[in-house]
Short mmCIF file of C-alpha atoms and ligand atoms in Angstrom, two decimals:
data_model
loop_
_atom_site.label_atom_id
_atom_site.label_comp_id
_atom_site.label_asym_id
_atom_site.label_seq_id
_atom_site.Cartn_x
_atom_site.Cartn_y
_atom_site.Cartn_z
CA MET N 1 -4.70 0.43 -25.98
CA LYS N 2 -0.62 -1.29 -25.19
CA TYR N 3 1.92 0.48 -23.28
CA GLU N 4 5.87 0.21 -22.85
CA PRO N 5 7.79 1.24 -19.64
CA VAL N 6 9.94 3.50 -19.93
CA ILE N 7 13.07 2.88 -16.75
CA GLY N 8 15.71 4.55 -15.82
CA LEU N 9 17.98 3.82 -12.96
CA GLU N 10 20.00 5.82 -10.67
CA VAL N 11 22.75 3.31 -8.62
CA HIS N 12 24.75 4.94 -5.79
CA ALA N 13 27.01 2.38 -4.68
CA GLN N 14 29.62 2.85 -1.73
CA LEU N 15 33.11 2.92 -2.58
CA LEU N 16 35.38 -0.30 -0.24
CA THR N 17 38.27 2.68 1.22
CA LYS N 18 39.17 2.25 4.75
CA SER N 19 39.10 6.13 5.29
CA LYS N 20 36.70 9.04 3.38
CA ILE N 21 36.53 10.91 0.69
CA PHE N 22 38.25 14.23 1.90
CA CYS N 23 39.64 12.43 5.07
CA ARG N 24 41.15 10.10 7.11
CA CYS N 25 38.10 9.19 9.49
CA SER N 26 37.25 5.50 9.67
CA THR N 27 34.32 3.99 7.37
CA THR N 28 33.19 1.02 8.79
CA PHE N 29 30.33 0.42 8.94
CA GLY N 30 28.62 0.10 13.07
CA ALA N 31 30.70 2.38 14.90
CA ASP N 32 29.27 4.73 17.82
CA PRO N 33 27.07 6.77 16.15
CA ASN N 34 29.43 9.93 15.63
CA SER N 35 32.17 8.62 16.34
CA GLN N 36 34.04 8.87 12.97
CA THR N 37 34.60 12.74 12.61
CA CYS N 38 35.96 15.12 11.97
CA PRO N 39 36.06 18.94 11.53
CA ILE N 40 36.65 18.26 7.82
CA CYS N 41 34.14 15.66 7.20
CA LEU N 42 32.15 18.12 9.34
CA GLY N 43 32.05 21.57 7.19
CA MET N 44 33.67 23.05 10.00
CA PRO N 45 34.79 26.36 8.59
CA GLY N 46 38.00 27.31 6.87
CA VAL N 47 38.78 22.88 6.18
CA LEU N 48 40.27 22.12 3.61
CA PRO N 49 39.16 18.14 1.54
CA VAL N 50 42.24 15.87 0.03
CA LEU N 51 40.75 14.07 -2.21
CA ASN N 52 41.54 10.08 -1.66
CA LYS N 53 43.25 8.89 -4.33
CA LEU N 54 42.32 4.59 -3.98
CA ALA N 55 38.51 6.47 -4.80
CA VAL N 56 39.23 7.53 -7.58
CA GLU N 57 41.23 4.71 -8.96
CA PHE N 58 37.87 2.59 -7.61
CA ALA N 59 35.87 4.88 -9.90
CA ILE N 60 38.24 4.53 -12.94
CA LYS N 61 37.79 1.15 -12.36
CA ILE N 62 33.79 1.40 -12.95
CA ALA N 63 34.90 3.41 -15.20
CA LEU N 64 36.98 1.12 -17.81
CA ALA N 65 34.88 -2.28 -16.88
CA THR N 66 31.24 -0.50 -18.21
CA GLU N 67 33.46 1.00 -21.14
CA CYS N 68 33.52 4.85 -19.90
CA ARG N 69 35.17 7.50 -21.53
CA ILE N 70 37.28 9.07 -18.69
CA ALA N 71 37.63 12.64 -18.55
CA GLU N 72 40.71 13.53 -18.60
CA ASN N 73 39.99 16.39 -16.03
CA SER N 74 36.83 16.81 -14.33
CA ILE N 75 35.64 18.79 -11.69
CA PHE N 76 34.15 18.82 -8.33
CA ALA N 77 30.55 20.67 -7.48
CA ARG N 78 28.61 22.16 -4.14
CA LYS N 79 25.17 20.27 -4.91
CA ASN N 80 23.44 22.89 -2.08
CA TYR N 81 20.60 21.63 -0.10
CA PHE N 82 19.47 21.72 3.36
CA TYR N 83 19.68 18.56 5.15
CA PRO N 84 20.19 17.53 8.44
CA ASP N 85 22.45 14.82 8.05
CA LEU N 86 24.16 16.95 6.20
CA PRO N 87 26.13 19.27 8.47
CA LYS N 88 28.22 21.20 5.26
CA GLY N 89 25.23 22.19 4.27
CA TYR N 90 25.55 20.95 0.76
CA GLN N 91 27.35 17.51 -0.41
CA ILE N 92 30.33 17.74 -3.31
CA SER N 93 30.16 15.93 -6.75
CA GLN N 94 30.60 16.48 -9.75
CA TYR N 95 28.24 18.09 -12.51
CA GLU N 96 28.60 19.54 -15.33
CA GLU N 97 32.55 17.31 -16.26
CA PRO N 98 31.82 14.35 -14.66
CA LEU N 99 35.10 11.56 -14.87
CA CYS N 100 33.73 9.15 -17.06
CA GLU N 101 30.78 9.32 -19.28
CA ASP N 102 29.77 7.09 -22.06
CA GLY N 103 28.98 3.40 -21.44
CA HIS N 104 27.41 0.58 -21.28
CA VAL N 105 27.09 -2.85 -19.73
CA GLU N 106 25.20 -5.99 -20.93
CA ILE N 107 21.96 -7.97 -18.90
CA GLU N 108 20.67 -11.66 -21.08
CA ILE N 109 16.98 -11.41 -20.48
CA ASP N 110 14.80 -13.57 -22.74
CA GLY N 111 17.74 -15.18 -24.02
CA LYS N 112 19.02 -12.68 -25.85
CA ILE N 113 21.75 -9.98 -24.95
CA LYS N 114 20.81 -6.15 -24.32
CA MET N 115 22.76 -3.09 -24.25
CA ILE N 116 21.75 -0.61 -21.76
CA GLY N 117 23.45 2.72 -22.27
CA ILE N 118 24.90 4.69 -18.92
CA THR N 119 25.26 8.08 -19.33
CA ARG N 120 27.69 9.15 -16.87
CA ILE N 121 29.44 7.87 -13.81
CA HIS N 122 30.25 10.43 -10.88
CA LEU N 123 32.43 10.56 -7.62
CA GLU N 124 30.49 12.34 -4.37
CA GLU N 125 30.79 12.58 -0.82
CA ASP N 126 27.37 11.00 1.61
CA ALA N 127 25.52 11.97 3.78
CA GLY N 128 24.76 11.42 7.03
CA LYS N 129 21.78 8.94 8.71
CA SER N 130 18.35 10.87 10.33
CA ILE N 131 17.57 8.10 12.19
CA HIS N 132 13.56 7.97 13.59
CA ALA N 133 11.32 5.99 14.43
CA GLU N 134 14.30 3.12 16.36
CA ALA N 135 12.65 1.69 19.88
CA PHE N 136 14.95 4.38 21.33
CA VAL N 137 14.16 7.32 19.79
CA GLY N 138 10.92 9.62 21.17
CA GLU N 139 7.87 10.25 18.36
CA ASN N 140 8.81 13.36 17.48
CA GLU N 141 12.57 12.93 17.48
CA THR N 142 14.87 12.72 15.23
CA LEU N 143 18.51 11.98 16.76
CA VAL N 144 21.21 12.17 13.56
CA ASP N 145 25.26 9.72 13.45
CA VAL N 146 26.76 12.01 10.55
CA ASN N 147 29.23 9.21 10.25
CA ARG N 148 28.42 7.96 7.00
CA CYS N 149 29.05 11.97 5.94
CA GLY N 150 32.25 11.98 4.11
CA THR N 151 31.18 8.47 2.75
CA PRO N 152 33.24 7.51 -1.15
CA LEU N 153 30.46 6.97 -3.46
CA ILE N 154 29.97 7.31 -7.24
CA GLU N 155 26.89 7.21 -9.08
CA ILE N 156 25.97 5.66 -11.82
CA VAL N 157 23.16 7.45 -14.20
CA GLY N 158 21.80 4.35 -16.38
CA GLU N 159 20.39 5.59 -19.66
CA ALA N 160 16.50 5.26 -19.95
CA ASP N 161 16.99 2.04 -22.02
CA ILE N 162 15.11 -0.61 -19.58
CA ARG N 163 11.20 -1.97 -20.56
CA SER N 164 10.35 -3.83 -18.06
CA PRO N 165 10.79 -4.04 -14.24
CA LYS N 166 12.71 -7.88 -14.91
CA ALA N 167 15.06 -6.08 -17.24
CA ALA N 168 15.40 -3.36 -14.57
CA TYR N 169 16.67 -6.52 -11.90
CA LEU N 170 18.73 -7.84 -14.05
CA TYR N 171 20.43 -4.85 -15.20
CA LEU N 172 21.02 -3.57 -10.78
CA ARG N 173 21.75 -7.81 -10.54
CA ARG N 174 24.86 -6.87 -13.15
CA LEU N 175 26.38 -3.34 -11.79
CA ARG N 176 26.53 -5.31 -8.47
CA GLN N 177 28.15 -8.09 -10.07
CA ILE N 178 30.53 -5.94 -12.09
CA VAL N 179 31.44 -3.84 -8.57
CA GLN N 180 32.02 -6.60 -6.50
CA TYR N 181 34.43 -8.09 -8.76
CA LEU N 182 36.10 -5.84 -8.46
CA GLU N 183 36.11 -5.37 -4.92
CA ILE N 184 35.01 -1.44 -5.03
CA CYS N 185 31.45 -1.66 -3.25
CA ASP N 186 30.67 -4.95 -1.28
CA GLY N 187 26.61 -4.82 -3.34
CA ASN N 188 24.44 -4.75 -0.34
CA MET N 189 21.20 -3.03 -0.29
CA GLU N 190 19.66 -4.53 2.72
CA GLU N 191 22.62 -2.77 4.00
CA GLY N 192 22.05 0.31 2.02
CA SER N 193 26.23 -0.13 0.26
CA LEU N 194 24.14 -0.47 -2.93
CA ARG N 195 21.31 1.92 -3.72
CA CYS N 196 18.85 2.09 -6.07
CA ASP N 197 15.94 5.04 -7.66
CA ALA N 198 14.28 5.26 -10.54
CA ASN N 199 12.11 7.31 -13.49
CA VAL N 200 9.14 5.06 -14.92
CA SER N 201 7.11 6.27 -17.06
CA VAL N 202 4.83 4.42 -19.85
CA ARG N 203 4.32 5.93 -23.03
CA PRO N 204 1.45 3.52 -26.31
CA LEU N 205 2.80 0.69 -27.42
CA GLY N 206 5.60 2.01 -30.83
CA ALA N 207 5.16 6.11 -30.08
CA GLN N 208 9.01 7.41 -29.71
CA GLU N 209 7.63 10.36 -27.50
CA PHE N 210 8.35 9.60 -23.24
CA GLY N 211 5.64 10.11 -20.95
CA VAL N 212 5.40 11.97 -17.84
CA LYS N 213 8.17 10.39 -15.65
CA THR N 214 7.64 10.06 -11.65
CA GLU N 215 10.98 8.60 -9.43
CA LEU N 216 10.63 5.70 -7.04
CA LYS N 217 13.54 5.99 -4.26
CA ASN N 218 13.65 3.76 -0.65
CA MET N 219 13.88 0.72 -2.20
CA ASN N 220 16.34 -1.84 -0.74
CA SER N 221 16.07 -4.66 -2.50
CA PHE N 222 16.72 -6.17 -6.03
CA ARG N 223 13.45 -7.02 -5.59
CA GLY N 224 12.21 -4.66 -3.77
CA VAL N 225 13.72 -2.20 -7.04
CA GLU N 226 11.18 -4.74 -9.54
CA LYS N 227 8.18 -4.75 -7.80
CA ALA N 228 7.83 -0.90 -6.97
CA LEU N 229 8.16 -0.80 -11.04
CA GLU N 230 5.70 -3.61 -10.98
CA PHE N 231 3.97 -1.41 -9.12
CA GLU N 232 4.52 2.12 -10.15
CA ILE N 233 4.16 1.73 -14.30
CA GLU N 234 0.41 -0.91 -12.88
CA ARG N 235 -0.39 2.83 -11.74
CA GLN N 236 0.30 5.21 -14.11
CA ILE N 237 -1.57 3.07 -17.06
CA ARG N 238 -4.42 2.37 -15.04
CA THR N 239 -4.35 6.66 -14.61
CA LEU N 240 -4.26 7.03 -18.03
CA GLU N 241 -6.65 4.48 -19.31
CA LYS N 242 -9.14 6.63 -17.25
CA GLY N 243 -8.15 10.21 -18.27
CA GLY N 244 -6.27 11.19 -16.54
CA LYS N 245 -2.83 12.57 -15.96
CA VAL N 246 0.26 11.21 -14.74
CA VAL N 247 1.98 14.07 -12.50
CA GLN N 248 5.27 14.03 -11.88
CA GLN N 249 6.77 13.95 -8.24
CA THR N 250 8.91 11.65 -6.41
CA LEU N 251 7.42 7.90 -4.48
CA LEU N 252 8.70 6.66 -1.18
CA TRP N 253 8.41 2.53 -1.73
CA ASP N 254 6.53 0.03 0.99
CA ALA N 255 8.06 -2.30 1.01
CA ASN N 256 5.87 -3.73 3.59
CA LYS N 257 2.17 -2.93 2.41
CA ASN N 258 4.37 -2.99 -1.63
CA GLU N 259 2.88 0.40 -3.08
CA ALA N 260 4.77 3.48 -3.16
CA ILE N 261 3.39 7.07 -1.30
CA PRO N 262 3.68 10.18 -3.02
CA MET N 263 6.87 12.00 -0.29
CA ARG N 264 5.11 15.30 0.85
CA GLY N 265 4.50 18.61 -0.34
CA LYS N 266 7.99 20.19 -1.74
CA GLU N 267 10.07 17.81 1.09
CA PHE N 268 11.77 16.90 -2.24
CA ALA N 269 11.84 20.09 -4.78
CA HIS N 270 15.65 21.15 -4.11
CA ASP N 271 16.63 23.86 -6.60
CA TYR N 272 20.43 22.86 -5.83
CA ARG N 273 22.10 25.48 -6.94
CA TYR N 274 25.29 23.52 -8.43
CA PHE N 275 28.98 25.56 -8.18
CA PRO N 276 31.70 24.19 -8.78
CA GLU N 277 33.77 23.56 -5.65
CA PRO N 278 36.50 26.40 -4.43
CA ASP N 279 38.79 23.43 -2.29
CA LEU N 280 39.23 21.53 -4.59
CA VAL N 281 41.39 21.27 -7.94
CA PRO N 282 40.70 20.07 -11.17
CA LEU N 283 40.69 16.15 -10.94
CA GLN N 284 43.67 15.85 -13.52
CA ILE N 285 43.55 11.61 -14.94
CA LYS N 286 47.12 10.92 -16.41
CA SER N 287 46.77 8.07 -19.18
CA ASP N 288 49.28 6.34 -18.01
CA TRP N 289 47.76 5.52 -15.01
CA ILE N 290 44.27 5.02 -16.44
CA GLU N 291 46.56 1.67 -18.41
CA LYS N 292 47.96 0.60 -14.98
CA ILE N 293 45.19 0.62 -13.77
CA ARG N 294 43.60 -1.86 -17.08
CA GLN N 295 46.33 -3.89 -16.35
CA SER N 296 45.67 -5.20 -13.05
CA LEU N 297 42.67 -5.15 -13.19
CA PRO N 298 40.53 -8.77 -13.17
CA GLU N 299 38.67 -10.88 -14.59
CA LEU N 300 35.06 -9.62 -15.52
CA PRO N 301 32.21 -11.60 -14.65
CA SER N 302 31.21 -12.26 -18.08
CA VAL N 303 34.64 -13.20 -19.94
CA ARG N 304 34.68 -15.86 -17.16
CA ARG N 305 31.51 -17.02 -17.33
CA ASN N 306 32.94 -17.83 -21.07
CA ARG N 307 35.90 -19.92 -19.76
CA LEU N 308 33.63 -21.85 -17.56
CA VAL N 309 31.71 -23.13 -19.88
CA GLU N 310 34.64 -23.64 -22.12
CA GLN N 311 37.40 -24.60 -19.90
CA TYR N 312 34.73 -26.71 -18.06
CA GLU N 313 33.34 -27.95 -20.61
CA LEU N 314 30.27 -27.29 -18.12
CA PRO N 315 26.88 -25.94 -19.95
CA GLN N 316 25.78 -21.87 -20.57
CA TYR N 317 23.03 -22.59 -17.52
CA ASP N 318 25.72 -23.49 -15.13
CA ALA N 319 28.30 -20.91 -15.46
CA ASP N 320 25.73 -18.42 -15.24
CA ILE N 321 25.06 -19.22 -11.66
CA LEU N 322 28.60 -20.20 -10.59
CA THR N 323 29.63 -17.38 -11.62
CA ASP N 324 26.67 -14.75 -10.00
CA SER N 325 29.10 -14.18 -7.22
CA LYS N 326 32.65 -14.22 -7.81
CA ALA N 327 33.69 -15.89 -3.77
CA ILE N 328 31.23 -18.42 -5.46
CA ALA N 329 33.69 -18.75 -9.25
CA ASP N 330 36.56 -18.78 -7.14
CA TYR N 331 34.89 -22.03 -4.46
CA PHE N 332 33.47 -23.62 -8.03
CA GLU N 333 37.41 -23.05 -9.11
CA GLU N 334 38.95 -24.49 -6.34
CA THR N 335 36.38 -27.53 -6.78
CA ALA N 336 37.22 -28.48 -9.91
CA LEU N 337 40.73 -28.24 -9.91
CA PHE N 338 41.41 -30.52 -6.11
CA SER N 339 38.28 -33.36 -7.36
CA GLY N 340 38.96 -32.58 -10.69
CA ASP N 341 35.43 -33.78 -11.50
CA ALA N 342 33.84 -29.96 -12.60
CA LYS N 343 30.48 -31.79 -13.22
CA ALA N 344 30.58 -32.68 -10.52
CA ALA N 345 31.72 -29.94 -8.51
CA SER N 346 28.81 -27.48 -10.12
CA ASN N 347 26.31 -30.28 -9.13
CA TRP N 348 26.83 -29.73 -5.55
CA ILE N 349 27.46 -26.11 -5.14
CA MET N 350 24.47 -25.02 -7.26
CA GLY N 351 22.35 -27.88 -5.04
CA GLU N 352 23.39 -28.53 -1.25
CA VAL N 353 26.04 -25.85 -1.11
CA LEU N 354 23.41 -22.53 -2.00
CA ARG N 355 20.67 -24.60 -0.25
CA VAL N 356 22.97 -24.44 3.00
CA LEU N 357 23.86 -20.73 2.35
CA LYS N 358 20.53 -19.59 1.38
CA GLU N 359 18.45 -21.12 4.84
CA ALA N 360 21.60 -19.39 7.06
CA GLN N 361 21.89 -16.38 5.05
CA ALA N 362 25.08 -16.65 5.30
CA ASP N 363 28.12 -15.63 2.56
CA ILE N 364 29.96 -18.77 1.49
CA LYS N 365 33.42 -17.28 3.36
CA ASP N 366 30.98 -18.04 5.98
CA LEU N 367 30.86 -22.07 5.24
CA LYS N 368 32.48 -23.98 6.77
CA ILE N 369 33.13 -26.20 4.20
CA LYS N 370 36.01 -25.70 2.21
CA PRO N 371 36.69 -26.42 -1.13
CA ALA N 372 39.50 -29.06 -0.12
CA ASP N 373 37.00 -30.54 2.03
CA LEU N 374 33.97 -30.76 -0.61
CA ALA N 375 36.32 -31.94 -3.13
CA THR N 376 36.96 -35.45 -1.25
CA LEU N 377 33.69 -35.47 -0.58
CA ILE N 378 33.20 -35.78 -3.92
CA LYS N 379 36.55 -38.08 -4.48
CA LEU N 380 34.95 -40.32 -1.94
CA ILE N 381 31.83 -41.34 -3.68
CA LYS N 382 33.83 -41.85 -7.72
CA ASP N 383 35.57 -44.15 -5.58
CA GLY N 384 33.17 -46.10 -4.51
CA THR N 385 33.95 -44.86 -0.69
CA ILE N 386 30.25 -44.11 0.10
CA SER N 387 27.21 -43.50 -1.24
CA GLY N 388 25.57 -40.71 -3.03
CA LYS N 389 22.79 -41.09 -0.01
CA ILE N 390 25.25 -41.05 2.21
CA ALA N 391 27.16 -38.52 1.13
CA LYS N 392 24.02 -35.82 1.47
CA PHE N 393 24.13 -36.76 5.33
CA VAL N 394 28.30 -36.65 5.52
CA PHE N 395 27.94 -32.94 3.92
CA ASP N 396 25.18 -31.49 6.24
CA GLU N 397 27.66 -32.83 9.29
CA MET N 398 30.10 -31.43 7.14
CA HIS N 399 28.31 -28.06 7.47
CA THR N 400 27.49 -27.54 11.00
CA SER N 401 30.64 -29.75 12.68
CA GLY N 402 33.33 -27.95 10.35
CA LYS N 403 34.96 -31.54 10.41
CA LYS N 404 36.81 -33.83 7.52
CA PRO N 405 34.31 -35.72 5.60
CA ASP N 406 36.60 -39.06 6.40
CA GLU N 407 36.44 -38.06 9.36
CA ILE N 408 33.03 -38.02 9.17
CA ILE N 409 32.54 -41.19 7.63
CA LYS N 410 34.86 -42.68 10.21
CA GLU N 411 33.30 -41.94 13.43
CA LYS N 412 29.39 -42.27 12.27
CA GLY N 413 30.73 -46.60 10.15
CA LEU N 414 29.25 -44.37 6.80
CA VAL N 415 31.66 -46.75 4.28
CA GLN N 416 29.61 -48.19 2.40
CA ILE N 417 29.29 -52.35 1.79
CA SER N 418 30.74 -52.78 -1.27
CA ASP N 419 31.17 -56.41 -0.33
CA SER N 420 29.27 -58.57 -2.20
CA ALA N 421 29.27 -62.07 0.46
CA GLU N 422 28.09 -59.19 3.19
CA LEU N 423 25.80 -57.44 1.54
CA GLU N 424 24.15 -61.36 -0.50
CA LYS N 425 23.29 -61.97 3.96
CA HIS N 426 20.96 -59.10 3.38
CA VAL N 427 19.61 -59.07 0.78
CA LEU N 428 19.30 -63.08 1.06
CA SER N 429 17.39 -62.06 4.45
CA VAL N 430 15.31 -59.34 3.21
CA ILE N 431 14.08 -61.57 0.73
CA GLY N 432 12.87 -64.21 3.35
CA GLU N 433 10.85 -61.53 5.04
CA ASN N 434 9.26 -60.73 2.39
CA PRO N 435 7.33 -63.71 0.61
CA ASP N 436 4.16 -61.78 -0.14
CA GLU N 437 6.40 -58.75 -2.96
CA VAL N 438 8.58 -61.46 -4.35
CA LYS N 439 5.93 -63.58 -5.13
CA LYS N 440 4.31 -60.58 -6.72
CA PHE N 441 8.01 -59.82 -7.85
CA LEU N 442 7.44 -62.98 -9.79
CA THR N 443 4.60 -62.47 -11.18
CA GLY N 444 5.37 -60.08 -13.16
CA HIS N 445 5.25 -56.88 -10.72
CA GLU N 446 8.67 -55.25 -11.31
CA GLN N 447 7.56 -52.45 -9.86
CA VAL N 448 8.30 -54.54 -7.27
CA LEU N 449 11.67 -54.85 -7.18
CA GLY N 450 12.11 -50.77 -5.40
CA PHE N 451 10.77 -51.77 -2.48
CA LEU N 452 12.81 -54.11 -1.65
CA VAL N 453 16.34 -52.52 -2.62
CA GLY N 454 14.99 -50.08 -0.24
CA GLN N 455 14.62 -52.61 1.93
CA ILE N 456 18.60 -53.48 2.46
CA MET N 457 18.94 -50.28 1.79
CA LYS N 458 17.28 -49.79 4.76
CA SER N 459 18.91 -53.02 6.49
CA THR N 460 22.88 -51.66 6.39
CA ARG N 461 21.43 -48.25 6.89
CA GLY N 462 21.88 -46.53 4.19
CA LYS N 463 25.27 -47.98 3.16
CA ALA N 464 24.90 -50.64 0.03
CA ASN N 465 26.65 -50.08 -2.65
CA PRO N 466 23.22 -49.06 -4.56
CA GLU N 467 24.58 -51.07 -8.04
CA LEU N 468 25.57 -53.75 -6.55
CA VAL N 469 22.64 -54.22 -4.18
CA ASN N 470 20.47 -54.00 -7.66
CA GLU N 471 23.00 -57.12 -9.11
CA ILE N 472 22.46 -59.26 -6.61
CA LEU N 473 19.09 -58.88 -5.60
CA ARG N 474 18.34 -59.70 -9.37
CA LYS N 475 20.85 -62.70 -9.68
CA GLU N 476 19.15 -63.81 -6.27
CA LEU N 477 14.87 -63.51 -7.95
CA GLN N 478 16.61 -64.35 -10.54
CA LYS N 479 17.29 -68.38 -9.94
CA LEU N 480 14.15 -68.12 -8.01
CA LYS N 481 12.05 -67.72 -11.17
CA SER N 482 14.00 -70.80 -11.94
CA VAL N 483 12.86 -73.13 -8.94
ZN1 LIG O 501 36.82 13.35 8.84
#
């Protein structure tokens, strides 16, 4: 029997506000443990939370970008559970009446557009962090850092519309792209600012009813999500094929072992006991505020992708890669405008720029090569000052030293030799040094030409204008033929 997976994702995104959602504590990442707290986020008796307006604005931005309906009135609830890194004993979240509902995002899979529904997006606060299994933590010891308590989150609950691990991966990438374009979340899964849980079940292909689902947690990379889903889908199918039953449970993904392990017993069997948060008034959103936010929205990735294709006459493939992150799209547009050659800019960015970023595991913002410098390099190739081969060397120099291309070319004497008289000297000496190869060429072995060009490039240390070299070499060899 063939089986079909049914996948739904819940994504938490940490909002890029400077202060927490209900108090004025800083949200800066990496500060000393427990240095960013106050009686409000610690949940001391008698304190009152005050909602951060910017967090609401950010939630409205993503609601608009995903075409959700924004509720005029929504309410906050207390989600009660006890956990060491949640000193209040409850989390303020939204439950029955969330801020946003009924949206969707589009993904492109196997050349087709597929809509993934969004059930709801709501605001909530984050919990702290339990620290165990670190060098400075003893065995059977847990340390608690409450700096993260009260950091604003949005939870994006997706419909069970996803039918493959690859689609889940693409959906998650698309959500990250949207939050990054909106500049409401940095989208970093490894650092936990974007987190994802998945509900997975399988059913016989063609069946209407969903199978028993399990929940997957602890996947902290995009590929991790894809792998975890592949693992769990296979496990469920194997269980069913052996005549067994899938048990509803929560599994933790272990990226090192590449397997999902069931969580111990009732660790997560919560009865949350939601009730309305008595310290916060209902959240009322006026339509003119929504309109104002709508006006301020940046160009979204899909719109930008289409514009790049039209405005710069780029292939769809290029536009896809370049718009993957807003920062790269910005970098491309600047380079294209400065250089006046969009396709060359695209090739350099998709090739060399992304390569060095990957090697250094760096962000394009930290790149020493500014768009104007890359544009200059492109112009220097175009006007024949340097060859494409030398340009790659110059590029690497720019990347390590941060120097301007003209500076490097001057310093290292890399200007391309386009002087015919000078090239002729090199051509003649290479012909003289390689009588056997020349003889081969003259008896019809065309491929020897490549070798001879190579020798000339070597003797000019790569600085010869390759087109001119070819031309002169052919001319000189022709002369020998007619002798
Ligand atoms: Zn606080």
